[in-house]
Coordinates of C-alpha atoms in Angstrom, one line a residue:
M1 CA 17.6 5.0 -6.7
D2 CA 17.7 8.8 -6.3
P3 CA 14.7 9.8 -4.3
E4 CA 14.6 13.3 -5.9
K5 CA 14.2 11.8 -9.3
T6 CA 11.3 9.5 -8.4
T7 CA 7.9 10.8 -9.5
P8 CA 5.4 10.7 -6.6
G9 CA 2.3 8.6 -7.0
I10 CA 3.7 6.3 -9.8
L11 CA 6.0 3.4 -10.3
R12 CA 9.3 4.3 -12.0
P13 CA 12.1 2.1 -13.5
D14 CA 15.5 2.3 -12.0
A15 CA 18.2 4.3 -13.9
E16 CA 20.0 1.2 -15.4
R17 CA 16.7 -0.1 -16.7
Q18 CA 15.7 3.3 -18.1
E19 CA 18.9 3.5 -20.1
Q20 CA 18.3 0.0 -21.5
I21 CA 14.7 1.1 -22.5
E22 CA 15.9 4.3 -24.2
G23 CA 18.6 2.3 -26.0
E24 CA 15.9 0.0 -27.4
G25 CA 13.9 2.9 -28.7
I26 CA 10.7 4.6 -27.7
F27 CA 8.5 1.9 -29.0
A28 CA 9.8 -1.1 -27.2
D29 CA 7.8 -4.4 -27.7
T30 CA 4.9 -4.6 -25.3
D31 CA 3.3 -7.8 -26.5
K32 CA 4.0 -9.6 -23.2
H33 CA 2.1 -6.9 -21.3
K34 CA -0.9 -7.2 -23.7
Q35 CA -0.9 -11.0 -23.2
D36 CA -0.7 -10.7 -19.4
V37 CA -3.5 -8.2 -19.2
A38 CA -5.7 -10.1 -21.6
A39 CA -5.1 -13.3 -19.7
G40 CA -5.9 -11.7 -16.4
S41 CA -2.6 -12.9 -15.0
V42 CA -1.7 -9.4 -13.8
T43 CA -3.1 -9.0 -10.3
N44 CA -1.2 -6.0 -8.9
V45 CA 1.3 -3.4 -9.9
D46 CA 4.2 -5.6 -8.9
D47 CA 3.5 -7.7 -12.0
F48 CA 4.3 -4.8 -14.3
A49 CA 7.8 -4.4 -15.5
S50 CA 7.8 -0.6 -15.7
D51 CA 9.5 -0.6 -19.1
I52 CA 7.1 1.3 -21.2
V53 CA 8.2 4.7 -22.6
V54 CA 5.8 7.1 -24.3
D55 CA 6.8 9.8 -26.8
P56 CA 6.2 13.0 -24.8
I57 CA 5.5 15.1 -27.9
I58 CA 2.7 12.8 -29.1
E59 CA 1.5 12.5 -25.6
K60 CA 1.0 16.2 -25.1
R61 CA -0.9 16.4 -28.4
I62 CA -3.2 13.6 -27.2
L63 CA -3.7 15.3 -23.9
R64 CA -4.7 18.6 -25.6
R65 CA -7.3 16.7 -27.7
L66 CA -8.6 14.8 -24.7
D67 CA -9.0 17.9 -22.7
A68 CA -10.6 19.8 -25.6
S69 CA -13.4 17.1 -25.8
L70 CA -13.7 16.0 -22.1
A71 CA -12.9 19.0 -20.0
P72 CA -15.9 21.2 -21.1
L73 CA -18.3 18.3 -20.5
F74 CA -16.8 17.6 -17.1
C75 CA -17.3 21.2 -16.2
V76 CA -20.8 21.5 -17.5
L77 CA -22.0 18.3 -15.8
Y78 CA -20.7 19.2 -12.4
F79 CA -21.7 22.8 -12.9
L80 CA -25.3 21.7 -13.5
S81 CA -25.2 19.2 -10.6
Y82 CA -23.9 21.6 -8.1
L83 CA -26.1 24.4 -9.3
D84 CA -29.3 22.3 -9.1
R85 CA -28.4 21.1 -5.6
S86 CA -27.2 24.4 -4.2
N87 CA -29.6 26.9 -5.8
I88 CA -31.9 26.5 -2.8
G89 CA -29.8 29.2 -1.2
N90 CA -30.5 31.6 -4.1
A91 CA -34.2 30.5 -4.2
A92 CA -34.6 31.2 -0.5
V93 CA -33.3 34.8 -0.9
A94 CA -35.5 35.1 -4.1
G95 CA -38.8 34.3 -2.2
L96 CA -38.9 30.6 -1.6
S97 CA -38.7 31.0 2.2
D98 CA -41.4 33.6 2.2
Q99 CA -43.9 31.7 0.0
L100 CA -43.4 28.4 1.8
E101 CA -43.2 30.3 5.2
L102 CA -39.9 28.5 6.0
S103 CA -38.2 29.2 9.3
G104 CA -34.4 29.3 9.5
P105 CA -34.2 25.7 10.9
Q106 CA -36.6 24.5 8.2
L107 CA -34.4 26.0 5.5
S108 CA -31.4 24.3 7.1
T109 CA -33.1 21.0 7.2
S110 CA -34.2 21.3 3.5
I111 CA -30.6 21.7 2.6
S112 CA -29.3 18.9 4.8
V113 CA -31.8 16.2 3.8
F114 CA -30.3 16.1 0.2
Y115 CA -27.2 14.5 1.6
A116 CA -29.1 11.8 3.6
T117 CA -29.9 9.9 0.4
Y118 CA -26.9 11.2 -1.5
V119 CA -24.2 9.7 0.8
S120 CA -26.0 6.3 1.2
L121 CA -25.5 5.4 -2.5
I122 CA -22.0 6.6 -3.2
V123 CA -20.0 3.5 -2.2
P124 CA -22.3 1.0 -4.0
I125 CA -22.2 3.1 -7.2
V126 CA -18.4 3.6 -7.1
L127 CA -17.8 -0.1 -6.7
A128 CA -20.3 -0.9 -9.5
V129 CA -19.1 1.7 -12.0
R130 CA -16.8 -0.7 -13.8
W131 CA -20.0 -2.7 -14.8
L132 CA -21.9 0.4 -15.8
K133 CA -21.4 2.3 -19.0
T134 CA -20.3 5.7 -17.9
N135 CA -22.1 7.6 -20.6
R136 CA -25.4 5.7 -19.9
A137 CA -25.2 6.1 -16.2
V138 CA -24.4 9.8 -16.3
S139 CA -27.1 10.5 -18.9
V140 CA -29.8 8.7 -16.8
M141 CA -28.7 10.6 -13.6
L142 CA -28.7 13.9 -15.5
L143 CA -32.1 13.4 -16.9
S144 CA -33.5 12.3 -13.5
W145 CA -32.2 15.2 -11.5
S146 CA -33.3 17.7 -14.2
L147 CA -36.9 16.5 -13.9
V148 CA -36.8 16.7 -10.1
T149 CA -35.4 20.2 -10.3
I150 CA -38.3 21.2 -12.6
G151 CA -40.7 19.6 -10.2
T152 CA -39.3 21.6 -7.3
A153 CA -40.7 24.7 -8.9
F154 CA -44.2 23.6 -8.1
V155 CA -43.8 22.7 -4.4
R156 CA -46.1 24.7 -2.1
H157 CA -45.4 23.1 1.2
Y158 CA -42.3 22.5 3.4
H159 CA -42.9 18.7 3.3
S160 CA -43.1 18.6 -0.5
L161 CA -39.7 20.5 -0.6
I162 CA -38.2 17.8 1.7
V163 CA -39.4 15.0 -0.6
C164 CA -37.9 16.7 -3.7
R165 CA -34.6 17.2 -2.0
L166 CA -34.4 13.6 -0.9
I167 CA -35.1 12.4 -4.5
L168 CA -32.6 14.9 -5.9
G169 CA -29.9 13.3 -3.6
I170 CA -30.7 9.8 -5.1
C171 CA -30.4 11.1 -8.6
E172 CA -27.1 13.0 -8.1
A173 CA -25.3 10.5 -5.9
G174 CA -23.3 8.7 -8.6
L175 CA -22.1 11.6 -10.7
F176 CA -18.9 12.7 -8.9
P177 CA -17.6 9.1 -8.3
C178 CA -18.4 8.1 -11.9
I179 CA -16.5 11.1 -13.4
S180 CA -13.6 10.8 -10.8
L181 CA -13.0 7.2 -11.7
Y182 CA -13.4 8.0 -15.4
I183 CA -10.5 10.5 -15.0
T184 CA -8.3 7.9 -13.3
S185 CA -9.0 5.5 -16.2
I186 CA -7.7 8.0 -18.8
Y187 CA -5.2 10.3 -17.1
N188 CA -1.9 9.6 -15.3
P189 CA -1.4 10.6 -11.6
R190 CA 0.5 13.8 -12.4
E191 CA -2.3 14.8 -14.8
Q192 CA -5.2 14.2 -12.5
G193 CA -5.0 17.3 -10.2
L194 CA -5.9 19.7 -13.0
R195 CA -8.7 17.5 -14.3
N196 CA -10.3 17.1 -10.9
A197 CA -10.0 20.8 -10.6
Y198 CA -12.4 21.1 -13.6
L199 CA -15.1 19.5 -11.4
F200 CA -14.6 21.7 -8.4
G201 CA -14.0 24.7 -10.6
A202 CA -17.4 24.1 -12.0
A203 CA -18.8 24.3 -8.5
S204 CA -17.2 27.7 -8.3
L205 CA -18.8 28.7 -11.6
S206 CA -22.2 27.6 -10.3
G207 CA -21.8 29.9 -7.3
M208 CA -20.8 32.8 -9.6
F209 CA -23.5 32.3 -12.3
G210 CA -26.1 30.9 -9.9
G211 CA -26.1 34.3 -8.2
L212 CA -26.3 36.1 -11.5
V213 CA -29.0 33.9 -12.9
A214 CA -31.0 34.2 -9.7
T215 CA -30.7 38.0 -9.8
G216 CA -32.0 38.0 -13.4
I217 CA -34.8 35.6 -12.8
T218 CA -36.1 37.4 -9.7
K219 CA -36.8 40.3 -12.0
I220 CA -39.3 38.2 -14.0
S221 CA -42.8 39.1 -13.3
S222 CA -45.1 36.5 -11.8
A223 CA -46.7 34.3 -14.5
G224 CA -49.9 32.8 -13.0
T225 CA -49.0 31.3 -9.7
L226 CA -45.3 31.1 -10.4
R227 CA -42.9 33.4 -8.8
G228 CA -39.3 34.2 -9.6
W229 CA -37.8 31.4 -7.5
S230 CA -40.0 28.9 -9.4
W231 CA -38.7 30.1 -12.7
L232 CA -35.2 29.6 -11.3
Y233 CA -35.8 25.9 -10.9
I234 CA -37.7 25.5 -14.2
I235 CA -35.1 27.2 -16.3
E236 CA -32.2 25.4 -14.7
G237 CA -33.9 22.1 -15.1
L238 CA -34.6 22.6 -18.8
V239 CA -31.0 23.6 -19.4
S240 CA -29.8 20.4 -17.7
I241 CA -32.1 18.3 -20.0
C242 CA -30.6 19.9 -23.1
V243 CA -27.2 18.5 -22.0
V244 CA -28.3 14.9 -21.9
P245 CA -27.4 14.1 -25.5
W246 CA -23.9 15.6 -25.1
A247 CA -23.3 13.5 -22.0
Y248 CA -24.4 10.3 -23.8
F249 CA -22.3 10.7 -26.8
G250 CA -19.4 12.7 -25.2
L251 CA -18.2 10.1 -22.7
P252 CA -16.7 7.2 -24.7
E253 CA -15.9 4.2 -22.5
F254 CA -12.6 3.7 -24.2
P255 CA -11.4 6.9 -25.9
A256 CA -8.6 4.9 -27.7
K257 CA -11.2 3.2 -29.8
S258 CA -12.3 6.5 -31.4
K259 CA -11.7 6.8 -35.1
R260 CA -10.3 10.3 -34.7
W261 CA -6.8 9.1 -33.7
T262 CA -3.9 8.6 -36.1
A263 CA -2.1 5.3 -36.0
E264 CA 0.8 7.0 -34.1
E265 CA -1.6 8.4 -31.6
L266 CA -3.4 5.1 -31.1
E267 CA 0.0 3.4 -30.4
T268 CA 0.8 6.1 -27.8
L269 CA -2.7 5.8 -26.2
E270 CA -2.1 2.0 -25.9
R271 CA 1.2 2.6 -24.2
R272 CA -0.2 5.2 -21.9
E273 CA -2.8 2.7 -20.8
L274 CA -0.2 0.0 -20.1
K275 CA 1.9 2.5 -18.2
R276 CA -1.1 3.8 -16.3
Q277 CA -1.8 0.3 -15.1
E278 CA 1.6 0.3 -13.5
Y279 CA 0.0 2.7 -11.1
M280 CA -3.6 1.6 -11.3
G281 CA -3.3 -2.2 -11.3
N282 CA -5.8 -4.3 -13.2
Y283 CA -9.6 -4.1 -13.0
E284 CA -10.3 -7.6 -11.6
F285 CA -12.6 -7.3 -8.6
D286 CA -11.2 -8.7 -5.4
W287 CA -13.0 -8.3 -2.0
S288 CA -9.6 -8.4 -0.3
Q289 CA -8.8 -5.0 -1.9
V290 CA -12.0 -3.6 -0.4
W291 CA -11.4 -5.0 3.1
S292 CA -7.7 -4.0 3.2
T293 CA -8.8 -0.4 2.4
F294 CA -11.1 -0.3 5.4
K295 CA -8.3 -1.5 7.7
D296 CA -5.9 1.3 6.5
W297 CA -5.8 4.2 9.0
R298 CA -4.9 6.6 6.2
L299 CA -8.5 6.1 4.8
Y300 CA -9.9 7.6 7.9
T301 CA -7.5 10.5 8.1
G302 CA -8.2 11.3 4.5
C303 CA -11.9 11.0 5.0
A304 CA -11.7 13.3 8.1
I305 CA -9.8 15.9 6.1
Q306 CA -12.5 15.7 3.4
F307 CA -15.3 16.0 6.0
F308 CA -13.8 19.1 7.6
Q309 CA -13.0 20.7 4.2
D310 CA -16.6 20.0 3.1
I311 CA -17.9 21.7 6.2
I312 CA -16.4 24.9 4.9
L313 CA -17.5 24.2 1.3
Y314 CA -21.1 23.3 2.0
G315 CA -21.6 25.8 4.8
F316 CA -20.1 28.7 3.0
T317 CA -21.5 28.1 -0.5
S318 CA -25.1 27.2 0.6
F319 CA -25.4 30.3 2.8
L320 CA -23.1 32.9 1.1
P321 CA -26.0 35.0 -0.1
S322 CA -27.6 34.8 3.3
I323 CA -24.2 35.5 5.0
I324 CA -23.8 38.6 2.9
K325 CA -27.4 39.7 3.4
G326 CA -28.1 38.8 7.0
G327 CA -24.6 38.6 8.4
L328 CA -23.1 41.7 6.7
G329 CA -26.2 43.8 6.3
Y330 CA -26.6 44.1 2.5
D331 CA -30.0 43.7 0.7
S332 CA -31.0 40.7 -1.4
L333 CA -29.9 42.1 -4.7
Q334 CA -26.5 43.3 -3.4
A335 CA -26.1 39.8 -1.8
Q336 CA -26.5 38.1 -5.2
Y337 CA -24.0 40.4 -6.9
L338 CA -21.4 40.5 -4.2
G339 CA -21.2 36.7 -4.1
V340 CA -20.0 36.5 -7.7
P341 CA -16.4 37.8 -7.2
V342 CA -15.9 35.7 -4.1
Y343 CA -16.6 32.5 -6.1
F344 CA -14.4 33.8 -9.0
L345 CA -11.4 34.1 -6.6
G346 CA -12.2 30.6 -5.3
G347 CA -12.0 29.2 -8.8
V348 CA -8.8 31.0 -9.7
A349 CA -7.2 29.8 -6.5
L350 CA -8.3 26.2 -7.3
F351 CA -6.8 26.1 -10.8
S352 CA -3.6 27.8 -9.6
A353 CA -3.2 25.2 -6.8
A354 CA -4.0 22.3 -9.1
L355 CA -1.5 23.4 -11.7
A356 CA 1.2 23.9 -9.1
G357 CA 0.4 20.6 -7.5
D358 CA 0.7 18.7 -10.8
R359 CA 3.9 20.5 -11.7
W360 CA 5.6 19.9 -8.4
G361 CA 3.9 16.6 -7.4
L362 CA 2.4 18.2 -4.3
R363 CA -1.1 17.8 -2.7
G364 CA -1.2 18.1 1.1
T365 CA 1.4 20.9 1.3
I366 CA -0.7 23.1 -1.0
I367 CA -3.9 22.4 0.8
F368 CA -2.2 23.3 4.1
V369 CA -1.1 26.7 2.7
C370 CA -4.6 27.4 1.3
D371 CA -6.2 26.5 4.6
A372 CA -4.1 29.1 6.4
F373 CA -5.9 31.8 4.4
A374 CA -9.2 30.4 5.5
V375 CA -8.2 30.5 9.2
A376 CA -7.4 34.2 8.8
G377 CA -10.7 34.8 7.1
Y378 CA -12.8 33.1 9.8
I379 CA -11.0 35.0 12.5
I380 CA -11.8 38.3 10.8
L381 CA -15.4 37.3 10.4
L382 CA -15.7 36.6 14.1
A383 CA -13.6 39.5 15.4
V384 CA -14.5 42.4 13.2
E385 CA -17.8 44.3 12.9
S386 CA -17.2 46.4 9.8
P387 CA -19.2 45.0 6.8
G388 CA -16.5 45.9 4.4
V389 CA -13.7 44.2 6.3
R390 CA -15.9 41.1 6.9
Y391 CA -16.7 41.0 3.1
F392 CA -12.9 41.0 2.5
A393 CA -12.7 38.0 4.9
C394 CA -15.0 36.1 2.6
Y395 CA -12.3 36.3 -0.1
L396 CA -9.7 34.8 2.2
V397 CA -12.1 31.9 3.0
A398 CA -12.7 31.4 -0.7
I399 CA -9.0 30.6 -1.4
A400 CA -9.5 27.4 0.5
L401 CA -13.1 26.8 -0.4
F402 CA -12.5 24.5 -3.4
C403 CA -8.8 23.8 -3.2
G404 CA -9.2 21.7 0.0
P405 CA -11.9 19.3 -1.1
G406 CA -10.6 19.1 -4.7
L407 CA -7.0 18.5 -4.0
N408 CA -7.7 16.1 -1.2
E409 CA -9.7 13.9 -3.5
T410 CA -6.7 13.8 -5.9
W411 CA -4.4 13.2 -3.0
I412 CA -6.3 10.1 -1.9
V413 CA -6.5 8.6 -5.4
N414 CA -2.8 9.4 -6.1
N415 CA -1.7 7.5 -3.0
T416 CA -4.0 4.4 -3.3
A417 CA -3.7 1.5 -5.6
P418 CA -4.8 -0.8 -7.3
H419 CA -8.2 0.0 -8.8
Y420 CA -10.7 -1.3 -6.2
R421 CA -8.6 0.0 -3.3
R422 CA -8.8 3.3 -5.0
A423 CA -12.5 3.0 -5.7
T424 CA -13.3 2.1 -2.1
A425 CA -11.2 4.9 -0.7
L426 CA -12.8 7.4 -3.1
G427 CA -16.3 6.2 -2.3
M428 CA -15.7 6.4 1.5
C429 CA -14.1 9.8 1.1
Q430 CA -17.1 11.0 -0.8
T431 CA -19.6 9.4 1.6
L432 CA -18.0 10.8 4.8
G433 CA -17.1 14.1 3.2
N434 CA -20.7 14.7 2.1
I435 CA -22.0 14.0 5.6
A436 CA -20.7 17.5 6.1
G437 CA -23.6 18.6 3.9
V438 CA -25.9 17.4 6.6
V439 CA -23.9 19.0 9.4
A440 CA -23.1 22.4 7.9
P441 CA -26.6 23.7 7.5
Q442 CA -27.3 22.9 11.2
V443 CA -24.5 25.2 12.4
Y444 CA -25.4 28.0 9.9
R445 CA -28.9 28.5 11.3
Q446 CA -29.4 32.1 12.1
A447 CA -27.7 35.4 11.1
P448 CA -25.1 36.6 11.8
Y449 CA -23.9 32.9 11.7
R450 CA -21.3 33.1 14.5
L451 CA -21.8 29.5 15.4
G452 CA -21.2 28.5 11.8
H453 CA -18.1 30.6 11.6
W454 CA -16.7 29.1 14.8
F455 CA -17.4 25.6 13.7
S456 CA -15.8 26.2 10.3
L457 CA -12.7 27.7 12.0
G458 CA -12.3 24.7 14.1
S459 CA -12.8 22.5 11.1
V460 CA -10.0 24.2 9.1
I461 CA -7.6 23.9 12.1
M462 CA -8.4 20.2 12.4
C463 CA -7.7 19.8 8.7
M464 CA -4.3 21.4 9.0
I465 CA -3.4 19.1 11.9
L466 CA -4.4 16.0 10.0
I467 CA -2.7 17.2 6.8
A468 CA 0.6 17.8 8.8
I469 CA 0.4 14.2 10.2
Q470 CA -0.1 12.7 6.7
I471 CA 2.7 14.7 5.2
V472 CA 5.1 13.5 7.9
Y473 CA 4.0 9.9 7.4
F474 CA 4.2 9.9 3.6
R475 CA 7.7 11.5 3.7
S476 CA 8.9 8.9 6.2
E477 CA 7.4 6.1 4.1
N478 CA 9.2 7.3 1.0
R479 CA 12.5 7.4 2.9
R480 CA 11.8 3.9 4.2
K481 CA 11.3 2.6 0.7
E482 CA 14.5 4.3 -0.5
E483 CA 16.4 2.6 2.3
M484 CA 15.0 -0.8 1.3
V485 CA 16.0 -0.2 -2.3
R486 CA 19.6 0.7 -1.3
G487 CA 19.8 -2.4 1.0
E488 CA 20.2 -0.3 4.1
R489 CA 17.0 -1.7 5.7
P490 CA 15.4 -5.2 5.6
D491 CA 12.3 -5.6 3.5
D492 CA 9.6 -6.0 6.2
R493 CA 6.5 -5.4 4.0
N494 CA 3.7 -7.8 4.5
D495 CA 1.9 -6.5 1.5
K496 CA 3.9 -5.8 -1.7
S497 CA 1.0 -4.8 -4.0
G498 CA -0.4 -1.5 -5.0
E499 CA 1.1 1.5 -3.2
H500 CA 3.2 -0.8 -1.1
N501 CA 5.4 -1.6 -4.1
L502 CA 9.0 -0.3 -3.5
N503 CA 8.9 1.8 -6.6
F504 CA 5.7 3.6 -5.7
R505 CA 6.2 7.1 -4.2
Y506 CA 3.6 8.8 -2.1
V507 CA 2.5 12.4 -2.9
Y508 CA 2.6 14.8 0.0

């Protein structure tokens, strides 16, 4: 097998078998696959014959239609989720800190406690998501956190704010893993980078528009006992409630069952699902898949990368208005406006990196390059006193801000199979990564935030070291499999399922 013709992250047929398939026509009989799946006799990706070919023209048409219906909803859901959890930074600048008489450490704690409940529920939800209807689960979560957001507008004490943040963490915990696994159930590995970018791109949009919205709302005159920051929570909560019907009807559990598809498209969707299962494996729950994931050292390096990347993400995004105001010397209104283009660049960098990653089959390499910009940015923030130059450094940090967490999530799911190994890895990655949401506010405590910048710089450097280790490992594993296929090396695998299949190629 030619290693350069092997698509990373997915099983591929050998050249001789591919010629046979193409000779039989694009719609080769797949009844045996259907019977195996229906009977539950398929237990791992080794049981699939890798002989399903999909018409690329019809497939592209299907992808365009799927993206047109799902991508906007993905973006809106995560936009609202991220906005409602992170708007405390804008609210603080808009008067929350003054009215509740919050000290710097109290504001940091208010941000951190959200993740205490958030991370505790991720793994249970991600393992249970196959038994939950995605549209129902997401709709309930959306309605719940919308009501909590509205309720936050009426807090008048520090302890009430803490309670609201804890409940908000419970309500939002399942959104990202639900949508992430939903994406893996519909899209193939080389299609997932861009679709996951929609989620983190929405976080970038929330940073951009959160600042603009906060700027506009702070100009609203007080109505009774409500100030501008209270209206910020009320308006954002009401907008989220309006999206609940869209979430309920816009996330079909099985898109192939929709009546909007032609017979030709339905046939192609069915073949895509069978081909996707070559990579995913079946959905039968098996505790051994869960335990084997916990014994894999790659889980912990991937989680560590996510943790350090999220240190940057949560520290920088939660405190960007305060960094610009207190750390760079601008006033509150300027701080809101100046944060918008920083987030815009972060979003552009994310989608550019995701498109390049999907096109070239790269994940870690692209994260490494983006992180190099962040290293330069933090060095400038620490070494230079000029506000203008330090503001420029924020743009350098923004290049890695969303690329790192977003592409690392995709990297993990691309290199893990079958389903419950992937679900466990994703859940642990989300859990340990979001612990950074507890840590980051504690190091960004007081302007000019030098401790936070030093900690973030160290985090980026650790990321680059761990990414380099994983790239070397995955490249060597791909070479080892090629040698086994060519008979140049004995087959010494103890586990032949999932990503350990000889035809599976790791992304790096």
